[in-house]
Coordinates of C-alpha atoms (C1' of nucleotides) and ligand atoms in Angstrom, one line a residue:
Chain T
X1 CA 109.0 137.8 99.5
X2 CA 105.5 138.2 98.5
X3 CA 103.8 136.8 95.7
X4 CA 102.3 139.4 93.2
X5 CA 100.0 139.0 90.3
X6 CA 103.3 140.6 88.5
X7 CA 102.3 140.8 84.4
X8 CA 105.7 140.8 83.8
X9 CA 106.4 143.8 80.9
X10 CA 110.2 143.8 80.9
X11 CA 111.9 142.8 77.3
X12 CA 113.9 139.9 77.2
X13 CA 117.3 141.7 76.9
X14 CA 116.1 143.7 80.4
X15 CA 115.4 140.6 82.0
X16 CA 118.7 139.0 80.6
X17 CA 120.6 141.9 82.3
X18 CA 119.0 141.5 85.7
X19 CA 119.7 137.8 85.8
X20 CA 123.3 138.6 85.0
X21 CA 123.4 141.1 87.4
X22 CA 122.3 138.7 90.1
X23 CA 124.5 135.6 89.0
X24 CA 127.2 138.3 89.7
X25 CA 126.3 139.8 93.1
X26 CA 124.6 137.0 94.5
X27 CA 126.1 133.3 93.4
X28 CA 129.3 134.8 92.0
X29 CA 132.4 135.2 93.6
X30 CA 132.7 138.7 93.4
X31 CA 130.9 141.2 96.4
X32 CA 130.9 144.3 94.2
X33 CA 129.9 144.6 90.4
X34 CA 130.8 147.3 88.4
X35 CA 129.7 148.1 84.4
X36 CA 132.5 146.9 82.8
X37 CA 132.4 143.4 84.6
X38 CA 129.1 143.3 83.8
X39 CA 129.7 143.9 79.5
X40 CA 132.4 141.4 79.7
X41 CA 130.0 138.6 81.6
X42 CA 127.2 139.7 79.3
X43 CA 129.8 139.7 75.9
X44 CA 128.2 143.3 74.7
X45 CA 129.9 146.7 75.2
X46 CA 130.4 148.7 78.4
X47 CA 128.0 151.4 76.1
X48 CA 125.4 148.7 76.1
X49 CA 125.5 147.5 80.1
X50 CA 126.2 151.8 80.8
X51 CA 122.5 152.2 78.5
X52 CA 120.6 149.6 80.1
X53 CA 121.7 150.2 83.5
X54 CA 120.7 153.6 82.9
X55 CA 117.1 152.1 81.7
X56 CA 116.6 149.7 84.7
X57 CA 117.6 152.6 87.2
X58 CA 114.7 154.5 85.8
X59 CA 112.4 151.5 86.9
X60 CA 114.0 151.0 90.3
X61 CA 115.0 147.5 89.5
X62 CA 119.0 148.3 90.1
X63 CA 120.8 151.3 91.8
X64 CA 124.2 153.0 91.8
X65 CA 125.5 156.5 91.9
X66 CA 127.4 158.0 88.8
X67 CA 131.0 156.2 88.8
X68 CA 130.1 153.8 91.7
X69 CA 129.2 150.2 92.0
X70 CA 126.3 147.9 91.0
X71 CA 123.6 146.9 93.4
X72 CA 119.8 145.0 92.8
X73 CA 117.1 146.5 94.3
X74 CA 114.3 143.8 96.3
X75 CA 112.0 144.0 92.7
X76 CA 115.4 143.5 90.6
X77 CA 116.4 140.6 92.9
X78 CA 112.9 139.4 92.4
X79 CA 112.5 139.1 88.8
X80 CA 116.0 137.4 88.4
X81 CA 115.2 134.6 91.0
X82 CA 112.3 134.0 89.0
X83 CA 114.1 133.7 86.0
X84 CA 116.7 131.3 87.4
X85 CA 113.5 129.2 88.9
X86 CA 112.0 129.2 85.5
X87 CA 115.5 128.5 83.9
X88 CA 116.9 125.5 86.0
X89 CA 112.8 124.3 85.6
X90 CA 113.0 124.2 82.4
X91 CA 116.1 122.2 82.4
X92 CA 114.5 119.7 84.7
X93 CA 112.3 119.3 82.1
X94 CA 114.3 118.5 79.5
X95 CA 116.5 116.5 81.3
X96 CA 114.0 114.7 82.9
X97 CA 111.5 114.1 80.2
X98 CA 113.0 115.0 77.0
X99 CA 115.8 113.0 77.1
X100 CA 118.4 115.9 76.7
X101 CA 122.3 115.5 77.9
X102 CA 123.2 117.9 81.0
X103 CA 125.3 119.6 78.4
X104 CA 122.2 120.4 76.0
X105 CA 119.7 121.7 78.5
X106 CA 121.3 125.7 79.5
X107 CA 121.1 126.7 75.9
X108 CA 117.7 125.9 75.6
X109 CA 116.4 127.1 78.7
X110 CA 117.9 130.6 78.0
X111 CA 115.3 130.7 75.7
X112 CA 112.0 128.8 77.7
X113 CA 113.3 131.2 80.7
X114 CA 111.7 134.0 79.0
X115 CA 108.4 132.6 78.1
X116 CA 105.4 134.3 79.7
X117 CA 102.8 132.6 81.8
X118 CA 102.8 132.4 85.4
X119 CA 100.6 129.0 85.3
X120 CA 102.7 127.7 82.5
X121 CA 105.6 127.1 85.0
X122 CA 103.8 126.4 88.2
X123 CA 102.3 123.8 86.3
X124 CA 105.2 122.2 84.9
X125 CA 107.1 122.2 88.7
X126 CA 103.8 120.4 90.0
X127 CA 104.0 118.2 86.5
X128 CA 107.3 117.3 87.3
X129 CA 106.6 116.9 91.2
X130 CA 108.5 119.7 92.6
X131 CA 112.3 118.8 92.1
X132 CA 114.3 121.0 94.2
X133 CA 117.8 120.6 92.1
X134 CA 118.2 120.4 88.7
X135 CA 120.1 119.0 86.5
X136 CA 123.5 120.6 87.3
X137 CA 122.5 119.9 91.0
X138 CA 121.6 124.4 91.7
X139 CA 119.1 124.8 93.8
X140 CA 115.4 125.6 92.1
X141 CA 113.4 128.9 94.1
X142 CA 110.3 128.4 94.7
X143 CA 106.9 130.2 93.2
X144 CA 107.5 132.9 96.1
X145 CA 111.1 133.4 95.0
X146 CA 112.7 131.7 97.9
X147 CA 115.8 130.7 96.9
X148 CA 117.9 128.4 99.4
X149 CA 121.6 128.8 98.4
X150 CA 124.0 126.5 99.3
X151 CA 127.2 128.1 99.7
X152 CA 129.1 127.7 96.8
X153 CA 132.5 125.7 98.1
X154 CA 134.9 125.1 95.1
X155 CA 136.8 122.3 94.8
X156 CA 139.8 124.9 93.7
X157 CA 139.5 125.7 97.5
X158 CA 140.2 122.4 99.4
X159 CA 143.6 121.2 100.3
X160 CA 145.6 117.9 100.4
X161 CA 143.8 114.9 102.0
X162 CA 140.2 116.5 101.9
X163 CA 137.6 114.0 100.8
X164 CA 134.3 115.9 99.6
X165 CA 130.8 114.7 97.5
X166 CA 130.2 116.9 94.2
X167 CA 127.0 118.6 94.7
X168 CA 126.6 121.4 91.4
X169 CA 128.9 122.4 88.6
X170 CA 128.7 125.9 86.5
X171 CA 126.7 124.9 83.6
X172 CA 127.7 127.9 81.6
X173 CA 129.7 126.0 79.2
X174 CA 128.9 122.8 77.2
X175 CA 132.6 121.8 76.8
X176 CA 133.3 122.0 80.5
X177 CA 130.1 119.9 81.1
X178 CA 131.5 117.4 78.4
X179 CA 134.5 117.3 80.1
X180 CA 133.0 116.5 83.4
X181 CA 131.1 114.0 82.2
X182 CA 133.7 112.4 79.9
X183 CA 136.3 111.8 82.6
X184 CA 133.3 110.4 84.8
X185 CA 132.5 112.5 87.5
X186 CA 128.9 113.4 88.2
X187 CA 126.7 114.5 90.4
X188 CA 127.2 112.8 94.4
X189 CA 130.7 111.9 93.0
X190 CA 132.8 111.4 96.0
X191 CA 136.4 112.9 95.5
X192 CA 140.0 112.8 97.1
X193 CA 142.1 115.3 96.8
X194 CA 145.6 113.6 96.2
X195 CA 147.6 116.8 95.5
X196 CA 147.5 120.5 95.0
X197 CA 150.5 121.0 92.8
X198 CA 152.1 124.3 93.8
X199 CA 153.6 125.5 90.2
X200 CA 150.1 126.0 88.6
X201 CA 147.6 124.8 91.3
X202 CA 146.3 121.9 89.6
X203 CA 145.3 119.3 91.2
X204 CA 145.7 115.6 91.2
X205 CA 142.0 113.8 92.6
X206 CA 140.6 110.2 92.4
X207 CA 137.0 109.5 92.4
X208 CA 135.9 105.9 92.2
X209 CA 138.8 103.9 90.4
X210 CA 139.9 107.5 88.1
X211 CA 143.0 109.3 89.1
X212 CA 143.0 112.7 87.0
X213 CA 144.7 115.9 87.1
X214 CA 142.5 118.9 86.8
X215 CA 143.4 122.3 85.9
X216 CA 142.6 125.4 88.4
X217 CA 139.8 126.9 86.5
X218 CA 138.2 123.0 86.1
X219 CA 138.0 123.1 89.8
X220 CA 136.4 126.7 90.1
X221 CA 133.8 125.1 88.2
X222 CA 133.3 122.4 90.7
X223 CA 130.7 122.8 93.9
X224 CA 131.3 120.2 96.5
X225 CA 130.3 119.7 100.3
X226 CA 133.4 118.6 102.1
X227 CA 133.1 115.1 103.7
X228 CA 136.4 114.7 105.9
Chain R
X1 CA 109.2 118.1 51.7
X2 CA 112.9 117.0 52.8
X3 CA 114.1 116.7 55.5
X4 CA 117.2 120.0 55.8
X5 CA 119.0 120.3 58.9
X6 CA 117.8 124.0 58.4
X7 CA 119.1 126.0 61.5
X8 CA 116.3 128.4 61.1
X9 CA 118.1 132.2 61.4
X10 CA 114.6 134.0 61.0
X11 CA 113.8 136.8 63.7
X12 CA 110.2 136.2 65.6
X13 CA 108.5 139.2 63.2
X14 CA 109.9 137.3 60.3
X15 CA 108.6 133.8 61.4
X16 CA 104.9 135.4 62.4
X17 CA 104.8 137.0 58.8
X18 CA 105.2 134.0 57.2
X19 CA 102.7 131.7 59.4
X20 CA 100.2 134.4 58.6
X21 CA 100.5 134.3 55.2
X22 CA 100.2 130.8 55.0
X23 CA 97.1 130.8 57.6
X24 CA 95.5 132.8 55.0
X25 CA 96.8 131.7 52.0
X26 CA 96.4 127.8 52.5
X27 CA 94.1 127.5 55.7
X28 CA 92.0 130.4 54.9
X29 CA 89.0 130.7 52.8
X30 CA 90.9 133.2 50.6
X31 CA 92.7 132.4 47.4
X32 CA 94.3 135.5 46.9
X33 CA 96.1 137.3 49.7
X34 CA 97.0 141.1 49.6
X35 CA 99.4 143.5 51.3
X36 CA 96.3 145.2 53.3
X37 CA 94.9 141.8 53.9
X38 CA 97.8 140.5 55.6
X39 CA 98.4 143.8 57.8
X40 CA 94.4 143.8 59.0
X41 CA 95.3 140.1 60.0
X42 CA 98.6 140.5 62.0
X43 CA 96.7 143.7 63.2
X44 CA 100.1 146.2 61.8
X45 CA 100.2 149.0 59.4
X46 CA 100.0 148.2 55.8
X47 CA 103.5 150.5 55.8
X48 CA 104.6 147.5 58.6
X49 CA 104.0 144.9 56.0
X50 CA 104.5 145.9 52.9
X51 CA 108.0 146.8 54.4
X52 CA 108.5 143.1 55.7
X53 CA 107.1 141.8 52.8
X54 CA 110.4 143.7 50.6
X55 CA 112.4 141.9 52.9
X56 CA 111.3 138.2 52.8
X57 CA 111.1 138.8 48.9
X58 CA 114.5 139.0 49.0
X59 CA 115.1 136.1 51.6
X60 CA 113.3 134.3 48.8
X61 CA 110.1 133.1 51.2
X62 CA 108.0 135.5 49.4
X63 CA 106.9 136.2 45.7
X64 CA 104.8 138.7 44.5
X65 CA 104.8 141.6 42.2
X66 CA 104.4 145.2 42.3
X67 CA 100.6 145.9 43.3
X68 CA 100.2 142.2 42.8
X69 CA 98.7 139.5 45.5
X70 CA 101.6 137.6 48.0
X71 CA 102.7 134.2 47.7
X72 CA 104.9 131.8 49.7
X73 CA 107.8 129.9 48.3
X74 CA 108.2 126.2 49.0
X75 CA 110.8 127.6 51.4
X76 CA 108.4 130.1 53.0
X77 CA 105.4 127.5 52.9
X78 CA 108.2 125.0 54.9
X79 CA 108.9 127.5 57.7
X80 CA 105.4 128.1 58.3
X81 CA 104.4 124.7 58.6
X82 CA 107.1 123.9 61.0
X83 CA 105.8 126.7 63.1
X84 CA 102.4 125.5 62.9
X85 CA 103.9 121.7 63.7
X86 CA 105.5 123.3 66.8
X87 CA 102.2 125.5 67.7
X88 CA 100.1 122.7 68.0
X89 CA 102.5 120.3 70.2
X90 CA 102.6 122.8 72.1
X91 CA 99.4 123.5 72.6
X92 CA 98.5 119.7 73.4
X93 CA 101.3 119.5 75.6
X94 CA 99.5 122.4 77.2
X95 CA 96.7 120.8 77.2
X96 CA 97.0 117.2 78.1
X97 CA 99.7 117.2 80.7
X98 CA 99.7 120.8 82.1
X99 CA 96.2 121.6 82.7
X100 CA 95.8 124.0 80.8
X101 CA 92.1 124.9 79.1
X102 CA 91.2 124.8 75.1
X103 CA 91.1 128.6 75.4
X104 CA 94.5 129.2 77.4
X105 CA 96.4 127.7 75.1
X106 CA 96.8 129.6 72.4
X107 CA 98.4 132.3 73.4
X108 CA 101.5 130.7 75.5
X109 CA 102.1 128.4 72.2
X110 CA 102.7 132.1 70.3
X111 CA 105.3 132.5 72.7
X112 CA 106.6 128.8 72.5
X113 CA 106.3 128.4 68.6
X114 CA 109.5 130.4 68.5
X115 CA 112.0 128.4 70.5
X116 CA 114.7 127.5 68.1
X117 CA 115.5 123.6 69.0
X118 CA 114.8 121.1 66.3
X119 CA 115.4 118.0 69.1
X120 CA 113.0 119.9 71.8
X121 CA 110.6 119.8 69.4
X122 CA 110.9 116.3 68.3
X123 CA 111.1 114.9 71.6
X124 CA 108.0 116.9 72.8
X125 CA 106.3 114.9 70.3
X126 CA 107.8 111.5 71.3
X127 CA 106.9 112.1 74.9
X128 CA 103.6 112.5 73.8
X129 CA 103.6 109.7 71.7
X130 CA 103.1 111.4 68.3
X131 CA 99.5 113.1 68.5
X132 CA 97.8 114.1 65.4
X133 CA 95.8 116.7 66.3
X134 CA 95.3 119.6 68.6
X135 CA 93.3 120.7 71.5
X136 CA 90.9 122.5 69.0
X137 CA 90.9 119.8 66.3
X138 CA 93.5 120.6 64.1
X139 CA 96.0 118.4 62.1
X140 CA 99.5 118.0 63.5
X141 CA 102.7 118.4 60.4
X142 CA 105.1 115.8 61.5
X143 CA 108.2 116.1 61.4
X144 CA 109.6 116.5 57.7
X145 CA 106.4 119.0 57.9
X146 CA 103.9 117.0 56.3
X147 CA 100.6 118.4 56.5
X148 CA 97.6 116.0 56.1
X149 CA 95.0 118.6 55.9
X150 CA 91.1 118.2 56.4
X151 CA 89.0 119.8 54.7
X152 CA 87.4 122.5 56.4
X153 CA 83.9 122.1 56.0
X154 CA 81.8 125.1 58.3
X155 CA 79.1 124.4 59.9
X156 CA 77.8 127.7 58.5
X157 CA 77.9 126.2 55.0
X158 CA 75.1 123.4 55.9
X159 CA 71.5 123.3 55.0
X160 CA 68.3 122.2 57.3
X161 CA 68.0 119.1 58.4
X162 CA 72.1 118.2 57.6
X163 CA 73.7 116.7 60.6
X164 CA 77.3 117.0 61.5
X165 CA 79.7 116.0 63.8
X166 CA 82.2 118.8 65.1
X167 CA 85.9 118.2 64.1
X168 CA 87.7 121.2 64.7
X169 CA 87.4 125.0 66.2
X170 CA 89.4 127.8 64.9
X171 CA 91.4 128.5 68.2
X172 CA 92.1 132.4 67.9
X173 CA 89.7 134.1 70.1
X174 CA 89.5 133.2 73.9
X175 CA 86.1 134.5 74.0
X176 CA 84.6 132.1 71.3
X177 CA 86.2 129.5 72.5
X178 CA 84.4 130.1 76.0
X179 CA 81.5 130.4 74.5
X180 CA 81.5 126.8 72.9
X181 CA 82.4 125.2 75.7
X182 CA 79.7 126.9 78.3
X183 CA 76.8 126.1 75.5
X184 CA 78.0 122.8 76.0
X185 CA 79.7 121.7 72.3
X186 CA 82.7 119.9 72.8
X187 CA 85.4 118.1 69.5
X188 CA 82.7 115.1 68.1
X189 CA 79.7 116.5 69.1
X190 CA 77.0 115.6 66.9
X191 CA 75.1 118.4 65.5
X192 CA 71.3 118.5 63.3
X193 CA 70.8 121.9 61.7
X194 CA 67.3 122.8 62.7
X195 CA 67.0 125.8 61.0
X196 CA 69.0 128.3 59.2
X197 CA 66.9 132.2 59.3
X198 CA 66.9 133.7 56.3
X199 CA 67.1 137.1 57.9
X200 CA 70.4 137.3 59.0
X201 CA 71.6 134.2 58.5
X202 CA 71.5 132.4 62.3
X203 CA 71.0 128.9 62.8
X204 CA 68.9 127.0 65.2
X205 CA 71.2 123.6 66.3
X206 CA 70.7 120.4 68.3
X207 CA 73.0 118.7 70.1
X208 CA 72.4 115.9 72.4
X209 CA 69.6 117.7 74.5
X210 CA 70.0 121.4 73.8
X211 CA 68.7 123.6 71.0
X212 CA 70.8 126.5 70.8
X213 CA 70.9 129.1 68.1
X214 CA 74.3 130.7 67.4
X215 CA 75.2 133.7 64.7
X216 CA 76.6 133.4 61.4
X217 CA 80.2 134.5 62.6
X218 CA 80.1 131.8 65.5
X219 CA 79.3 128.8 62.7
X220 CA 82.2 130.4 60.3
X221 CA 84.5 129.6 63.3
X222 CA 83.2 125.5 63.6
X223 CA 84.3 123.0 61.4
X224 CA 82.3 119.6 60.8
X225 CA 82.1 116.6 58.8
X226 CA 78.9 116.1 57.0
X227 CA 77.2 112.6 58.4
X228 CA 74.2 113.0 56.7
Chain V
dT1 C1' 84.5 155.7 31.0
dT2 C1' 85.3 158.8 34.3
dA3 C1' 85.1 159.3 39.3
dA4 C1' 85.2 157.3 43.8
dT5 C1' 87.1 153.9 46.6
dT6 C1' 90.2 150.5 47.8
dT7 C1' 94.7 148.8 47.8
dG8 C1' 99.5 149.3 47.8
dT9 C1' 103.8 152.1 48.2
dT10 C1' 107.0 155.5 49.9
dA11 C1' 109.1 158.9 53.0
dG12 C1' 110.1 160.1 57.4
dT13 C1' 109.8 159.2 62.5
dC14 C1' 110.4 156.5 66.7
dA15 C1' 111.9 152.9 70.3
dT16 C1' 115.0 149.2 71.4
dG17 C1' 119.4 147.4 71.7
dC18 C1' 123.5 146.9 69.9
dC19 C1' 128.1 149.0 68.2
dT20 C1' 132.8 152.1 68.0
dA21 C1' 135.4 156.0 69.2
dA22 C1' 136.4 159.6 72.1
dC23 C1' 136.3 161.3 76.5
dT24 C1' 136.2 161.7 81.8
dT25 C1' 136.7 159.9 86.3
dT26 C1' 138.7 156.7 89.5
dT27 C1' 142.1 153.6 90.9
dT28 C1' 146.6 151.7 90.8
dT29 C1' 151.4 151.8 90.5
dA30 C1' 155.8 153.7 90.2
Chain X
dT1 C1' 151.9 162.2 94.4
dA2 C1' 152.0 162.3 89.6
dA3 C1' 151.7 159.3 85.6
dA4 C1' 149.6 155.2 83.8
dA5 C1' 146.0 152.0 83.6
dA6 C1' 141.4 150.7 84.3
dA7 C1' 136.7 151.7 84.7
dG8 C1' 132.8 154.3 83.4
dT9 C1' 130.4 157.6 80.4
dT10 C1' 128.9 160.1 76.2
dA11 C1' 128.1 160.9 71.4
dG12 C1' 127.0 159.2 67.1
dG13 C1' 125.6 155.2 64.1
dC14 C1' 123.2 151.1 62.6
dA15 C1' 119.6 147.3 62.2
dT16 C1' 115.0 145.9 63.2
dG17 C1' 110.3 146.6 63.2
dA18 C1' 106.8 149.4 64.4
dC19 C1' 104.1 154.0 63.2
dT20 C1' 101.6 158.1 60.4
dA21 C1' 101.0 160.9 56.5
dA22 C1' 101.1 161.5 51.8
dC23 C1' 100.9 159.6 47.4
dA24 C1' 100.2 156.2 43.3
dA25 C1' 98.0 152.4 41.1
dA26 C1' 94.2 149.3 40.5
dT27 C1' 89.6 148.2 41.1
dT28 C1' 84.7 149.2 41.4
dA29 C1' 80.7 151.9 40.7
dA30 C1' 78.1 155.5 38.8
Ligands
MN1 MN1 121.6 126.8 82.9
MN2 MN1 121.6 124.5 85.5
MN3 MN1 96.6 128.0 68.4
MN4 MN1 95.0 125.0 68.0

DNA sequence: TTAATTTGTTAGTCATGCCTAACTTTTTTA
DNA sequence: TAAAAAAGTTAGGCATGACTAACAAATTAA
């Protein structure tokens, strides 16, 4: 993906949308988006996705035909990696420096993802030495948008007997990254998984010296890289 | 000032109005501040302001009365200082770790000024290791939004044969700040009034080993302190 | 001290981005 | 395959924060 001198003129609320829309299509679970998925994911009205959709079709940064499905064009794509770059930067940053918990740092950068100025983030990568992860362990694009995603394997996915090493969580919400953190998993955590319980699919793991039961959507949240 | 663990609901317009009005009102070289004074500044309608003005009367940040001159409340004069507090970290953070010029600055900390996080701000400052002034010269409110201000003293109001050393720039215009740095003036230069024309009111300098002579409107824009 | 100029106010309009309510189309299920 | 449910669209409203044009009050100058 090239590099353009791109003055950026899209609002925040546009830009917002198009990062959704990617989190969706591209790192979400689902292959297919439609409008009302999108309202939901967004928390606003299927009137206000069905509007903006309309608006961002206009500027050939998303396509779809009346009734039919979502899709990102290569320019929609290309604003919304660089959103997440500046985003999970930004976190770096005040993880890294700022001495903010992993829980503090998404709410923030929802806001310091939208500041404009090219050099103002290139600068603070090289600043901070270009990390590649941050601080929910996702993958950070780099200034040309190239964005090296490691598939996403859930924990919700592995079966009795697998051992795995947690590499990312969701950081969507702070009480599930209180959680993580309070029963003591982290980042490289190496996990068992001791039982998947038929009745309601939680699952029984040990990690270090901890034996917990985690529910279903706990592990959704949960990226790992299976060991054994 | 105390310290309230204000969680600041103010939209961006509403946040820029006030700043303004104190820029003028307690940084400026005006004592009174009107309706049409304030719009030429923020460069909007008189309509634009005298309409925002009505609404941050009633948010009680504003007082004034009908056809009369503007005035902040201690509550108005608080959320401006913060802003300028954050402004200016910003801009030295710009500055000093980013590599950013004293002319680039300015307009990514209008952006930045706006973040809504008390502890980003605060621990910018720590990492910094509490500066007290800007880039350009100017005083840094701490935290409970103290505001040690110098007085501004422009070079334009010296005589022949005063000399001077430069304490502060007003940072608004890229171009002038250009210009001071390629005629060679830098913060804590020391300046000797050579000459001031009668004419129209330009003044012959010296500093270190150039003579330069600069307008009227460029020494309104350069603060000193008198040395002799 | 009246007339001209400046300053401030009001009314009406527009764009953005959100909403609810009503409607249409598509998909699912019986 | 027809009815029910879900998904998508449209119409109409509202808040914010801009604008222009017309008007009123205050200040300044003649
Ligand atoms: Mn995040
Ligand atoms: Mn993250
Ligand atoms: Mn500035
Ligand atoms: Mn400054």
């Amino acid at each position: 993906m090239t590099n353009k001198l791109n003055s950026n003129n899209l609002t925040k609320s546009e830009e917002d949308y198009l990062k959704a829309l990617f989190q969706l299509l591209v790192e979400g679970k689902s292959a297919k988006v439609g409008n009302n998925q999108l309202a939901e994911y967004l928390k606003v009205s299927p009137a206000s996705t069905n509007n903006m959709i309309k608006k961002l079709k206009t500027k050939q940064y998303v396509v779809s035909e009346k009734y039919g499905k979502l899709d990102l064009t290569k320019e929609g794509e290309y604003i919304a990696v660089r959103l997440i770059r500046k985003h999970r930067l930004w976190e770096t940053f005040l993880y890294n420096y700022l001495n903010f918990t992993w829980d503090e740092v998404h709410d923030v950068a929802e806001q310091l993802e939208h500041i404009k100025s090219q050099k103002l983030i290139n600068e603070l990568e090289r600043f901070m030495e270009f990390p590649t992860k941050d601080p929910h362990g996702e993958m950070i694009p780099n200034a040309d948008g190239e964005y090296l995603a490691i598939p996403k394997v859930m924990l919700s996915s592995l079966s009795e007997g697998d051992i795995c090493r947690l590499i990312a969580v969701d950081d969507g919400s702070v009480n599930f990254l209180k959680y993580v953190s309070e029963i003591g998993l982290a980042l490289s955590s190496e996990i068992k998984i001791l039982e998947v319980r038929e009745f309601d699919k939680s699952i029984r793991i040990q990690f270090g010296e901890a034996i917990e039961t985690i529910t279903r959507k706990f592990a959704d949240n949960v990226f790992v890289k299976k060991v054994v």
